[in-house]
PDB file of C-alpha atoms in Angstrom:
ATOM      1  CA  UNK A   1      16.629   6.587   9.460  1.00 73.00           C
ATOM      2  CA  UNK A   2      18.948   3.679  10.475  1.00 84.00           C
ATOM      3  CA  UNK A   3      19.271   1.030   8.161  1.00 92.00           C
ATOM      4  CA  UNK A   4      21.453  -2.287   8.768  1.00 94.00           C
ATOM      5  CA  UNK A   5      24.263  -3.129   6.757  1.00 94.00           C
ATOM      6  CA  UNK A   6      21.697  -6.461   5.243  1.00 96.00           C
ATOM      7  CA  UNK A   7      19.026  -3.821   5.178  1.00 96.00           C
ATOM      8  CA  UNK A   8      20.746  -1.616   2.455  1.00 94.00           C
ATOM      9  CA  UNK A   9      22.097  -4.735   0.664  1.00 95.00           C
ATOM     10  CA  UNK A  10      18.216  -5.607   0.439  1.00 96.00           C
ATOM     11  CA  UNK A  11      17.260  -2.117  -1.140  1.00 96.00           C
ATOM     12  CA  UNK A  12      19.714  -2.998  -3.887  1.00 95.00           C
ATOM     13  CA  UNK A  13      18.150  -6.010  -4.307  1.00 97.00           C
ATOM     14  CA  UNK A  14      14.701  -4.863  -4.269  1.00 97.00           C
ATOM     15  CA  UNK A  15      15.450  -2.076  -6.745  1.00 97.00           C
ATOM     16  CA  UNK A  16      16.103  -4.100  -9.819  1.00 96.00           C
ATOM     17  CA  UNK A  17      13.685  -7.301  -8.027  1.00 98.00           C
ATOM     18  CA  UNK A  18      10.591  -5.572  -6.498  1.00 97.00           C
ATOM     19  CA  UNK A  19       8.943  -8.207  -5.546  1.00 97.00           C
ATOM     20  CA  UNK A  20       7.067  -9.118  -2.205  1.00 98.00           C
ATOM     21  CA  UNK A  21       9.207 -10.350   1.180  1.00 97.00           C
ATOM     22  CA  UNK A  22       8.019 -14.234   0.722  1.00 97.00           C
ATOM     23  CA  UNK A  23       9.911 -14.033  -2.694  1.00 97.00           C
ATOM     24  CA  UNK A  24      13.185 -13.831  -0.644  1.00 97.00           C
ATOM     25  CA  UNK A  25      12.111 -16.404   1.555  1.00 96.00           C
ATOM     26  CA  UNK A  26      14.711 -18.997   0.251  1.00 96.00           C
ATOM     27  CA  UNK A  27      17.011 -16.170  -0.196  1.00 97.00           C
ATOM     28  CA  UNK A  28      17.107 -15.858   3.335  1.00 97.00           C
ATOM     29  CA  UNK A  29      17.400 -18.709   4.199  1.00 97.00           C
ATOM     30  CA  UNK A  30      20.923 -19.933   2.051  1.00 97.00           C
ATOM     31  CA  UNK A  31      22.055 -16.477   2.566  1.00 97.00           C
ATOM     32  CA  UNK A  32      21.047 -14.646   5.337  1.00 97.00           C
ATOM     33  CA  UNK A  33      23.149 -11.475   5.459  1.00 97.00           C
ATOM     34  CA  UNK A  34      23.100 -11.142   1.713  1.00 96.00           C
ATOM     35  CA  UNK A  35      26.402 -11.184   1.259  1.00 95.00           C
ATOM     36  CA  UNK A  36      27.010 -14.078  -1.299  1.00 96.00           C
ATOM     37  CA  UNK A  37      24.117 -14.259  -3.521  1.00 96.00           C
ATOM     38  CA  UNK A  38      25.937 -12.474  -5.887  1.00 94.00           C
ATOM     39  CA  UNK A  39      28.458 -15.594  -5.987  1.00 95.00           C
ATOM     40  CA  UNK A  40      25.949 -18.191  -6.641  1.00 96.00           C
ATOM     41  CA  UNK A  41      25.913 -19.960 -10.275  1.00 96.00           C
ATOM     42  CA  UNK A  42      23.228 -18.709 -12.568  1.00 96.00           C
ATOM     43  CA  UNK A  43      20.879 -21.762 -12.150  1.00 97.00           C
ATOM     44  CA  UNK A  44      21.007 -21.808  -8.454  1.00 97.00           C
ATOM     45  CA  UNK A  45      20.191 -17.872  -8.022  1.00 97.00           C
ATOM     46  CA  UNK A  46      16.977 -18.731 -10.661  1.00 97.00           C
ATOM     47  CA  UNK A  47      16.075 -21.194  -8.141  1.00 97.00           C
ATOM     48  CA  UNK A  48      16.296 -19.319  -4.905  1.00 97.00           C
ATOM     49  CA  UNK A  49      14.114 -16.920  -6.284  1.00 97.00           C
ATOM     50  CA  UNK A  50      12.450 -18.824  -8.408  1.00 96.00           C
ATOM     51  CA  UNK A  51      12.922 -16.796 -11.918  1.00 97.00           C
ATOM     52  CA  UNK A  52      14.091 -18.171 -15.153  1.00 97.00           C
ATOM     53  CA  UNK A  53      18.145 -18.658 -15.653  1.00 97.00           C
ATOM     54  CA  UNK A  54      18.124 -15.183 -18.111  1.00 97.00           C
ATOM     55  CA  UNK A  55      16.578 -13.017 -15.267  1.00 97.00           C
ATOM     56  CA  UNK A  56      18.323 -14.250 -12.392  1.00 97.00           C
ATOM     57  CA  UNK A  57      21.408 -13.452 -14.938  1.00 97.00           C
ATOM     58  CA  UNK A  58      19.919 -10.140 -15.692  1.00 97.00           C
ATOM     59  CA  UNK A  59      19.472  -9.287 -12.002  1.00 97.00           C
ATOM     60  CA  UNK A  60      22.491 -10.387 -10.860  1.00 96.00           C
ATOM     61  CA  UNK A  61      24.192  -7.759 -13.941  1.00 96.00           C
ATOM     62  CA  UNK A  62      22.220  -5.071 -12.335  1.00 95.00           C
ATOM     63  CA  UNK A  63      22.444  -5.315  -8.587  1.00 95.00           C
ATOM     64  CA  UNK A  64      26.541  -5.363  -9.226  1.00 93.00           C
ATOM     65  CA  UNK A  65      25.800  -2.147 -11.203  1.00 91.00           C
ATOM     66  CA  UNK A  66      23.452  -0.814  -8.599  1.00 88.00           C
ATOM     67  CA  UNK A  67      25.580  -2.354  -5.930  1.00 81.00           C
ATOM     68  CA  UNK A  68      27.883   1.192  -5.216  1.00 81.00           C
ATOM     69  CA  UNK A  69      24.562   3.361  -5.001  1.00 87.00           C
ATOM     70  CA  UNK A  70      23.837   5.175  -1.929  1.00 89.00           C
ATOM     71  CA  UNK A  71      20.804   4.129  -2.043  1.00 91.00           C
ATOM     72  CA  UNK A  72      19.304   5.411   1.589  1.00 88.00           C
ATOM     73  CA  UNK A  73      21.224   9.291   1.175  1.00 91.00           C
ATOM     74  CA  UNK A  74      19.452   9.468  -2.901  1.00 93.00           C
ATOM     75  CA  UNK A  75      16.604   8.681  -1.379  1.00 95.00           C
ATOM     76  CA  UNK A  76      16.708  10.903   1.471  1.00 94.00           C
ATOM     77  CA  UNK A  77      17.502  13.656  -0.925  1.00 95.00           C
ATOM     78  CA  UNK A  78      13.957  13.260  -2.468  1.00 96.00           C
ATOM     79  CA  UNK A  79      12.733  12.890   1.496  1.00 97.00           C
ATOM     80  CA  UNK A  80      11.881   9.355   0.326  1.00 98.00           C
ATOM     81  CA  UNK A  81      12.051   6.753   3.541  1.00 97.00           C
ATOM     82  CA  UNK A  82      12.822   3.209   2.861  1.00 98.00           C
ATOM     83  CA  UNK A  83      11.172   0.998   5.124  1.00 98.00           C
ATOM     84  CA  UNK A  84      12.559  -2.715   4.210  1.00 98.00           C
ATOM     85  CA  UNK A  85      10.217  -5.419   6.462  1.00 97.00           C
ATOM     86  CA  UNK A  86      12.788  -6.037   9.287  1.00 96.00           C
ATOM     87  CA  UNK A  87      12.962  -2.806   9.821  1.00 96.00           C
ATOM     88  CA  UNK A  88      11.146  -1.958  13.184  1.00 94.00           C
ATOM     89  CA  UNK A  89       9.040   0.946  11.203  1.00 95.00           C
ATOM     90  CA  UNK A  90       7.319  -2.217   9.397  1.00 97.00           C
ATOM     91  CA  UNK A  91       4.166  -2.006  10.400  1.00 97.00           C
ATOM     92  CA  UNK A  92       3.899  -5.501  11.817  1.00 95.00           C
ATOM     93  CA  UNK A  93      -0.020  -5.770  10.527  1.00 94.00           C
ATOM     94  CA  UNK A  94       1.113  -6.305   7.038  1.00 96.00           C
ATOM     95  CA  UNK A  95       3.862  -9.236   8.500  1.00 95.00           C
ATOM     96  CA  UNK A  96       0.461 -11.146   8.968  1.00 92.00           C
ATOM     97  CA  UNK A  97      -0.074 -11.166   4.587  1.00 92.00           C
ATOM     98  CA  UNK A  98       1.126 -13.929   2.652  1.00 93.00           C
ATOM     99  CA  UNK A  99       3.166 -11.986   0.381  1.00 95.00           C
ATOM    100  CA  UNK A 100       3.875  -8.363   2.378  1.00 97.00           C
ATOM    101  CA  UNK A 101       5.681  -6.051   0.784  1.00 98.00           C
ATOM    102  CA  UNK A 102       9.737  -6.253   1.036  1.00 98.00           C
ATOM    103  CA  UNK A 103      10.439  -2.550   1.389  1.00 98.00           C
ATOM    104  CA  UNK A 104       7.825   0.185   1.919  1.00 98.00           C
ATOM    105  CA  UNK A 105       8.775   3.679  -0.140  1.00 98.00           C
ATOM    106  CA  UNK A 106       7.650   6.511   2.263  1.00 98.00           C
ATOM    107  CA  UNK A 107       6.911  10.091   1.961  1.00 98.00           C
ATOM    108  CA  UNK A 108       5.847  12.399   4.747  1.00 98.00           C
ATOM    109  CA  UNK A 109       5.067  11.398   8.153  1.00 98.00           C
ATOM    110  CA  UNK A 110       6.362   7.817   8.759  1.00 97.00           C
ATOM    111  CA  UNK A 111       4.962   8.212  12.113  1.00 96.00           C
ATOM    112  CA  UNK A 112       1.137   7.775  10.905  1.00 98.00           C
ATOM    113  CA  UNK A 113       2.121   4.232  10.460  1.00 97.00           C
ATOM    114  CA  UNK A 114       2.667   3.325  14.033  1.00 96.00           C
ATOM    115  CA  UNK A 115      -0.847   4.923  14.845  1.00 95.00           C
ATOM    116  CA  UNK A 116      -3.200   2.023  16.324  1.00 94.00           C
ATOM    117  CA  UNK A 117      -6.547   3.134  14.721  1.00 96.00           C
ATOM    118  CA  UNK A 118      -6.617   2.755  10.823  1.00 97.00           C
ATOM    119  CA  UNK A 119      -9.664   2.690   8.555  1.00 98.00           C
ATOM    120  CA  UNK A 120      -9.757   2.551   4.964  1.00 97.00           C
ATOM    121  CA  UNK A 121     -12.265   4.208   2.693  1.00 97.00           C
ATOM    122  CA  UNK A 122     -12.116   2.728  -0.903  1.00 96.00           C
ATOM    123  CA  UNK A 123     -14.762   2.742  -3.540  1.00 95.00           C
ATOM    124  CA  UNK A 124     -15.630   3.079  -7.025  1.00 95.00           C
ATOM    125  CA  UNK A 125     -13.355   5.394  -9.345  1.00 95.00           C
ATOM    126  CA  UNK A 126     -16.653   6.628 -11.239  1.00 96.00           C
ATOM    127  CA  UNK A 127     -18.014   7.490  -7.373  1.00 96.00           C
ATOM    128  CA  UNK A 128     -20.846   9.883  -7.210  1.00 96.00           C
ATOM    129  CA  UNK A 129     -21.868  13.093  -4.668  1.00 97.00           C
ATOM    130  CA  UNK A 130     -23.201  10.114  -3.271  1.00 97.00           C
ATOM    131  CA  UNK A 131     -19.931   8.566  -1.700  1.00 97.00           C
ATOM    132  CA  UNK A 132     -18.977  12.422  -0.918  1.00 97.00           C
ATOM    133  CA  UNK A 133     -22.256  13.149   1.086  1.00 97.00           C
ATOM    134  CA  UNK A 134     -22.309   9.907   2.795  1.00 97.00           C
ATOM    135  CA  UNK A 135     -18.659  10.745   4.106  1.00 98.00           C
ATOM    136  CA  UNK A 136     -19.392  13.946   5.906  1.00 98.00           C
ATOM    137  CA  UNK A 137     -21.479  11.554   8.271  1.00 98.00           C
ATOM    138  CA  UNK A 138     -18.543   9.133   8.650  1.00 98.00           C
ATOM    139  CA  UNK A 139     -15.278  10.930   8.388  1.00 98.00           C
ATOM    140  CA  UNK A 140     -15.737  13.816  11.086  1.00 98.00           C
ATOM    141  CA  UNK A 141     -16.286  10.926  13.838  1.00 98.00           C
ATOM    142  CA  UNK A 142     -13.459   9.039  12.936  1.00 98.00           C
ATOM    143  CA  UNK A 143     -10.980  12.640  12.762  1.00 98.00           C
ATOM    144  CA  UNK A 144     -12.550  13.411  16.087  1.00 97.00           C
ATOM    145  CA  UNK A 145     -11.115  10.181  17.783  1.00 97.00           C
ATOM    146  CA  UNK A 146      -8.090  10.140  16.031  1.00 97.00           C
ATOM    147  CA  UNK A 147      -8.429   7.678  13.312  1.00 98.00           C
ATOM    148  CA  UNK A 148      -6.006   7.640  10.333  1.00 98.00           C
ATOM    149  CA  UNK A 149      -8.349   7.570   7.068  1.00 98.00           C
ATOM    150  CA  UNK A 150      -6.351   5.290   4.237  1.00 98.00           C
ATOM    151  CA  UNK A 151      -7.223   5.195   0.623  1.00 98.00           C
ATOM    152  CA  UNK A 152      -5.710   4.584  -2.810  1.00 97.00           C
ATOM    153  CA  UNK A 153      -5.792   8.386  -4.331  1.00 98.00           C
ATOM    154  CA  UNK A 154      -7.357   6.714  -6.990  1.00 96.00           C
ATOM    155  CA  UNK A 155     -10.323   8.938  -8.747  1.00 97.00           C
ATOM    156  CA  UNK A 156     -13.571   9.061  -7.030  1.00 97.00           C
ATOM    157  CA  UNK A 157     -13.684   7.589  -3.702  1.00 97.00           C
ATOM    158  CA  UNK A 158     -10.543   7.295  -2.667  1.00 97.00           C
ATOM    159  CA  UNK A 159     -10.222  11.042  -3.749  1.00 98.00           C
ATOM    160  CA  UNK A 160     -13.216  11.872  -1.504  1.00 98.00           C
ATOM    161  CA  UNK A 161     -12.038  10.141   1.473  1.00 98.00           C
ATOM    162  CA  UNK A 162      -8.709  11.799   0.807  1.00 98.00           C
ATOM    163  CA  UNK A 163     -10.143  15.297   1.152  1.00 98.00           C
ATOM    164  CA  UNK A 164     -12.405  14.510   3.190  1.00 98.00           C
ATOM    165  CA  UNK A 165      -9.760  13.394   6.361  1.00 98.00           C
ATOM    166  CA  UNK A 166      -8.131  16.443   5.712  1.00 98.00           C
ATOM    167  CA  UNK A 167     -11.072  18.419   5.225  1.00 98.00           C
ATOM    168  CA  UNK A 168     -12.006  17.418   8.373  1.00 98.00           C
ATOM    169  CA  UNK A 169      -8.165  18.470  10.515  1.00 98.00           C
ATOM    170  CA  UNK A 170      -7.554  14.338  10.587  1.00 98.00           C
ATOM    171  CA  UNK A 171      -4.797  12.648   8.892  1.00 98.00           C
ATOM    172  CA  UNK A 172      -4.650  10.366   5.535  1.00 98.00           C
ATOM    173  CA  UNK A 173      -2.124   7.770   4.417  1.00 98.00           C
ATOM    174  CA  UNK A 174      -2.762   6.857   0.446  1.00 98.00           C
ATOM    175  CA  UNK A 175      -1.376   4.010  -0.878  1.00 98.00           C
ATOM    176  CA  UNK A 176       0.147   4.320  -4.379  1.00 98.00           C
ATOM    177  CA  UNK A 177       0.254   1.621  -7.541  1.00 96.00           C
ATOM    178  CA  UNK A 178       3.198   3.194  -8.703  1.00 98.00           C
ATOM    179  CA  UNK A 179       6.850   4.645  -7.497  1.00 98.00           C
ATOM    180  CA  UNK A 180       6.872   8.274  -5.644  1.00 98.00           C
ATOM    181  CA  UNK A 181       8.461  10.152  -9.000  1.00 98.00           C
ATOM    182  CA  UNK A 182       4.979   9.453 -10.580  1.00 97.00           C
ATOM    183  CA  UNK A 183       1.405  10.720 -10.382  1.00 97.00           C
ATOM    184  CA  UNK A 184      -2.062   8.109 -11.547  1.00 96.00           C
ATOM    185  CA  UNK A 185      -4.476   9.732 -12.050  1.00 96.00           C
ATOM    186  CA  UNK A 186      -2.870  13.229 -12.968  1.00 97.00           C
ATOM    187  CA  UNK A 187      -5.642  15.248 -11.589  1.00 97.00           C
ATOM    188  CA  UNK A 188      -4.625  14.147  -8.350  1.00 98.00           C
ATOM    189  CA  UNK A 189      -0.776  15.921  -8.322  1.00 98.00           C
ATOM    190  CA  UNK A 190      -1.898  18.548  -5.846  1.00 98.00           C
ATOM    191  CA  UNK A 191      -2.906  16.476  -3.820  1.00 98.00           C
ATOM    192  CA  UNK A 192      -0.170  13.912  -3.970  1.00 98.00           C
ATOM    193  CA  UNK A 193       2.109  16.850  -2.839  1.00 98.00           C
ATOM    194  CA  UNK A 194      -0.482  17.795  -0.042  1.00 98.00           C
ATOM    195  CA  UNK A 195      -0.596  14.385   1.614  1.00 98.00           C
ATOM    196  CA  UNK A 196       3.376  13.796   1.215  1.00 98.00           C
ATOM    197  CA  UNK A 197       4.032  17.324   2.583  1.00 97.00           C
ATOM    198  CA  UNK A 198       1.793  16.434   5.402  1.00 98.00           C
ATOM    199  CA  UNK A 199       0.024  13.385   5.659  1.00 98.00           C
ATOM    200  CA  UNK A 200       1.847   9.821   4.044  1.00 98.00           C
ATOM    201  CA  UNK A 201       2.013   8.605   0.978  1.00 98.00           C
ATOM    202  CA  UNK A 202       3.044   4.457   0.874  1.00 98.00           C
ATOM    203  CA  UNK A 203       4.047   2.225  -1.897  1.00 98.00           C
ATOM    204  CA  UNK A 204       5.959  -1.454  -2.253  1.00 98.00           C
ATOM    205  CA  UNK A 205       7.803   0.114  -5.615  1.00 98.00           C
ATOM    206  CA  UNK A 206      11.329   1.769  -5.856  1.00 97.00           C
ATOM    207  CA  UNK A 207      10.297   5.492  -7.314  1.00 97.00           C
ATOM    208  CA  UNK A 208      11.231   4.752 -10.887  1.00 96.00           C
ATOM    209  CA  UNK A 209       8.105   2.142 -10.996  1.00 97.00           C
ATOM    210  CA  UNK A 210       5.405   3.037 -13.442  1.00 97.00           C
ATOM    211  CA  UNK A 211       1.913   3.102 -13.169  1.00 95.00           C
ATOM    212  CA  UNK A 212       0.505  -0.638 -14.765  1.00 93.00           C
ATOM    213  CA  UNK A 213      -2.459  -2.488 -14.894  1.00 89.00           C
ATOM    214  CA  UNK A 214      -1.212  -5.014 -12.470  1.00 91.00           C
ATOM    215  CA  UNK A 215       0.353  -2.966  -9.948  1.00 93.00           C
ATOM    216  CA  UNK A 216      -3.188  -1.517  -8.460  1.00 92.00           C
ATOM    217  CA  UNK A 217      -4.359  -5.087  -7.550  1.00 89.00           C
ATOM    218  CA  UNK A 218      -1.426  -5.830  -5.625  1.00 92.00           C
ATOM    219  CA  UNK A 219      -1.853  -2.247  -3.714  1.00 94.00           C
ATOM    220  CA  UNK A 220      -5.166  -3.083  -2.423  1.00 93.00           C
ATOM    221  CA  UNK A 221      -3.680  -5.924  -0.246  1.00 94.00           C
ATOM    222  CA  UNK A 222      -1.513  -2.814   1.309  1.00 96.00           C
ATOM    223  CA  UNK A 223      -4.965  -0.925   1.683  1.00 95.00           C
ATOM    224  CA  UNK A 224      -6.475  -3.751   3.954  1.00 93.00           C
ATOM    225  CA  UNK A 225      -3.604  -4.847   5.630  1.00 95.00           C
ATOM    226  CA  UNK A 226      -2.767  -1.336   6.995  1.00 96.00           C
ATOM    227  CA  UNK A 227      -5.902  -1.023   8.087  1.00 95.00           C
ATOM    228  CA  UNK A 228      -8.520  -2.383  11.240  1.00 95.00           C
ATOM    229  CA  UNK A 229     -11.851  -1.465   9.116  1.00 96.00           C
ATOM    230  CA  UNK A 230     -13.239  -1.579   5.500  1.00 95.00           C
ATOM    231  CA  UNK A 231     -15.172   0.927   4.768  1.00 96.00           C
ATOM    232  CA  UNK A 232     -16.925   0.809   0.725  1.00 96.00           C
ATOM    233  CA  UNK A 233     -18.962   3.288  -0.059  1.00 96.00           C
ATOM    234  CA  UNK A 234     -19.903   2.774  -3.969  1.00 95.00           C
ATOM    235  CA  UNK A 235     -18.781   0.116  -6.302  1.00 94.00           C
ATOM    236  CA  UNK A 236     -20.246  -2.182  -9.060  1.00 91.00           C
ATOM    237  CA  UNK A 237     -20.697  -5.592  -8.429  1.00 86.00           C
ATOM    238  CA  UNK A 238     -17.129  -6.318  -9.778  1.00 82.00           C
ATOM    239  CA  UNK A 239     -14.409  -4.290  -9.063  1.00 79.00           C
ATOM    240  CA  UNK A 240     -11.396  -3.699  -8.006  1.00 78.00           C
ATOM    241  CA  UNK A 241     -12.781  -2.646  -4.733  1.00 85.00           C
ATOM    242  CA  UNK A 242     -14.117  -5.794  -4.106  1.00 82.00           C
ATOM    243  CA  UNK A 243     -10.235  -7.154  -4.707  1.00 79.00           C
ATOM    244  CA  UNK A 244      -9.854  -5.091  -1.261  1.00 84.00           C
ATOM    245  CA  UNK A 245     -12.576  -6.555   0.146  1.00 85.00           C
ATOM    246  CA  UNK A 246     -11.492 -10.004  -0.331  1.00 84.00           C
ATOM    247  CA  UNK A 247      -8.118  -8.983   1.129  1.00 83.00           C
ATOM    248  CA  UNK A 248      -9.972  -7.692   4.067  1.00 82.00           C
ATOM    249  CA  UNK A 249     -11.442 -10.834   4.801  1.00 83.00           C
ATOM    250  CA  UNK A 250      -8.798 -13.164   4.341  1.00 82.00           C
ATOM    251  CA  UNK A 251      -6.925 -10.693   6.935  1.00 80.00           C
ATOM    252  CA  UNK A 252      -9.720 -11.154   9.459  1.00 84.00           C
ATOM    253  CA  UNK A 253     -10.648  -7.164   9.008  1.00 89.00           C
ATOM    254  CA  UNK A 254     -14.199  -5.952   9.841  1.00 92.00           C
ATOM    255  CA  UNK A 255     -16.166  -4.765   6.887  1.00 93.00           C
ATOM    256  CA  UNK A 256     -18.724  -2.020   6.341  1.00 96.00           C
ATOM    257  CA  UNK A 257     -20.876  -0.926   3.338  1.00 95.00           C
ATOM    258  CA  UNK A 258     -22.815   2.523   2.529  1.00 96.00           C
ATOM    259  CA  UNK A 259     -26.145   0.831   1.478  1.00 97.00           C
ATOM    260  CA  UNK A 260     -27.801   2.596  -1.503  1.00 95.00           C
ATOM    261  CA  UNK A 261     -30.739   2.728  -3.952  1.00 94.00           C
ATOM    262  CA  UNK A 262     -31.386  -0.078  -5.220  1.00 93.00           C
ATOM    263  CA  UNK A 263     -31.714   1.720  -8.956  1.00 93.00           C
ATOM    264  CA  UNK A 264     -27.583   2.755  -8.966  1.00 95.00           C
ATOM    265  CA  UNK A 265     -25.571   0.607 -10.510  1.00 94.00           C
ATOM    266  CA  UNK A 266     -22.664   1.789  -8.320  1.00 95.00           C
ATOM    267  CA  UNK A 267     -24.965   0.201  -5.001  1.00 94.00           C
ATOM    268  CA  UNK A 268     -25.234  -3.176  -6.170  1.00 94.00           C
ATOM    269  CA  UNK A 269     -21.788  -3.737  -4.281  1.00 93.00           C
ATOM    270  CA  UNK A 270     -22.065  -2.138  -0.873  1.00 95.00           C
ATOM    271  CA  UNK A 271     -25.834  -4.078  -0.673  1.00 95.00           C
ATOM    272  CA  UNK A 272     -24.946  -7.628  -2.206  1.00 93.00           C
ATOM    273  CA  UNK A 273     -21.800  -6.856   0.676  1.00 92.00           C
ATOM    274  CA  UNK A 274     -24.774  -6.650   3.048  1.00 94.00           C
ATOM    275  CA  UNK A 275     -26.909  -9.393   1.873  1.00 93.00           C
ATOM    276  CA  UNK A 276     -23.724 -11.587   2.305  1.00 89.00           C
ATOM    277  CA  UNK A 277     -23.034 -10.129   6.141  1.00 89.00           C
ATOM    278  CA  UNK A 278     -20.913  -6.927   6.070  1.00 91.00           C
ATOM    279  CA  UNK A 279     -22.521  -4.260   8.037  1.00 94.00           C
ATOM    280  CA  UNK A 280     -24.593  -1.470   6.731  1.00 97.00           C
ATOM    281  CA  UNK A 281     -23.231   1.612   7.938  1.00 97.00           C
ATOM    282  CA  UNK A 282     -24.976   5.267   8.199  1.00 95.00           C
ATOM    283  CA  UNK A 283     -22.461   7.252  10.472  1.00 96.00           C
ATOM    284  CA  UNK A 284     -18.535   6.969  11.891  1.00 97.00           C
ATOM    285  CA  UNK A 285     -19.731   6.530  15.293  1.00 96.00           C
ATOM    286  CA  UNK A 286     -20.650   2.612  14.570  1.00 96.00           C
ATOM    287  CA  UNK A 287     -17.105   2.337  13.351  1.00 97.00           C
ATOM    288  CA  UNK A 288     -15.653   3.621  16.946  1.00 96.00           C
ATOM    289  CA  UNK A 289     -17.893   1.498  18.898  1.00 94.00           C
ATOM    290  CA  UNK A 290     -16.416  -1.702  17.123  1.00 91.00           C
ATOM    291  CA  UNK A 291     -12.728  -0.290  17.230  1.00 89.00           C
ATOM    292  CA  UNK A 292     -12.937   0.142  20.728  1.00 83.00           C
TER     293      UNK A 292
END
């Protein structure tokens, strides 16, 4: 991959800073090229991207550390693509979000992300044969007509719609919470490897990232805005999947919920979703008719 000479200065950046692209907004701005950041006096660089005095110290220590690294060839040698958001890879859905990501950390087939027809799957991490059933009535239609299936690979749901896509001979893109040298949850390591050998995994962190309670929040927004559907199967009334929701609406994305009896716990968010407008949805087919 072809990265500009601003582009790599940016991955050094965003390896000791990973923060979103509007965090760099003023950065751009004074110093377009990033060339003289580096230069700036401690309190101005806290300024421009708005951190205390000590970090913008402490970042401007390690980027002149980090500064030599060849960043895009070590990353190639772990067949890791950096994708930084002028880059015309970026998908330009996720230029519509308030805060998109600076740099997306690729693995596998970068090409899934240019495909028009995205829906994402998400769900409850407690998920019952429920969510697994009702996705052999939704998944084959959306393989059949070439629809990318994109998910979390968090436990449950996202595991099921995972398998399910390639199950099914269709393709999945899962969107991690963490760098690509880890695994959350560790069950799912086989099938990490599976869909970055030959589907796509996706995350906004530099590899070394760990797992943390704060990075899965900020991953649904990726899960929405990569996406032209929602699709929830099961989830509680509050949960992080209705964090993806949310994102889905603010992004102007059509939203579908699995309805389910009224006695599970785990259905009291698909139906309130449907009591509040989203559409009940019993097969993949409805799906296609709206996408097209």
């Amino acid at each position: 991959m072809n990265l500009s000479e601003v582009e790599k200065r940016l991955l050094a950046l965003h390896y000791v800073f990973p923060v979103p692209a509007n965090r760099f907004t003023r950065l751009y701005e004074v110093d377009p090229e990033l060339m003289q950041y580096l230069t700036f006096p401690t309190e101005k660089l806290a300024f421009i991207l708005n951190v205390t005095p000590k970090k913008a110290s402490k970042i401007n220590a390690s980027v002149v550390v980090n500064s030599a690294l060849p960043f895009e060839e070590l990353y190639d040698s772990y067949g890791i693509i950096p994708i930084p958001f002028t880059n015309p890879l970026y998908p330009k859905s996720l230029l519509t979000m308030f805060d998109p990501p600076a740099v997306l950390y690729v693995q596998g087939d970068a090409q899934l992300l240019a495909e028009k027809m995205k829906v994402s799957i998400i769900g409850s991490r407690k998920a019952t044969f429920y969510s697994e059933k009702s996705l052999t009535f939704i998944v084959p239609p959306l393989v059949k007509n070439n629809v990318i299936i994109v998910s979390g690979l968090a436990s449950g749901a996202d595991t099921f719609a995972h398998q399910s896509a390639i199950k099914y001979g269709g393709k999945t893109i899962a969107v991690l919470g963490h760098g690509l040298f880890h695994i959350y949850p560790k069950e799912n390591s086989a099938l990490k490897d599976e869909i970055g050998k030959n589907h796509l995994l996706v995350t906004e962190y530099p590899p070394y990232v760990r797992p943390e309670r704060w990075t899965f929040p900020m991953r649904n927004r990726i899960i929405s805005g990569l996406a032209n559907a929602i699709i929830v199967t099961e989830a509680a009334k509050k949960s992080g999947t209705m964090s993806t929701v949310e994102h889905a609406l603010e992004h102007g994305k059509d939203v579908y919920a699995v309805p389910g009896p009224i006695t599970s716990r785990l259905s009291e968010g698909p139906n309130n979703m449907i009591s509040e407008g989203a559409e009940p949805l019993s097969n993949g087919y409805q799906v296609i008719e709206a996408l097209r």
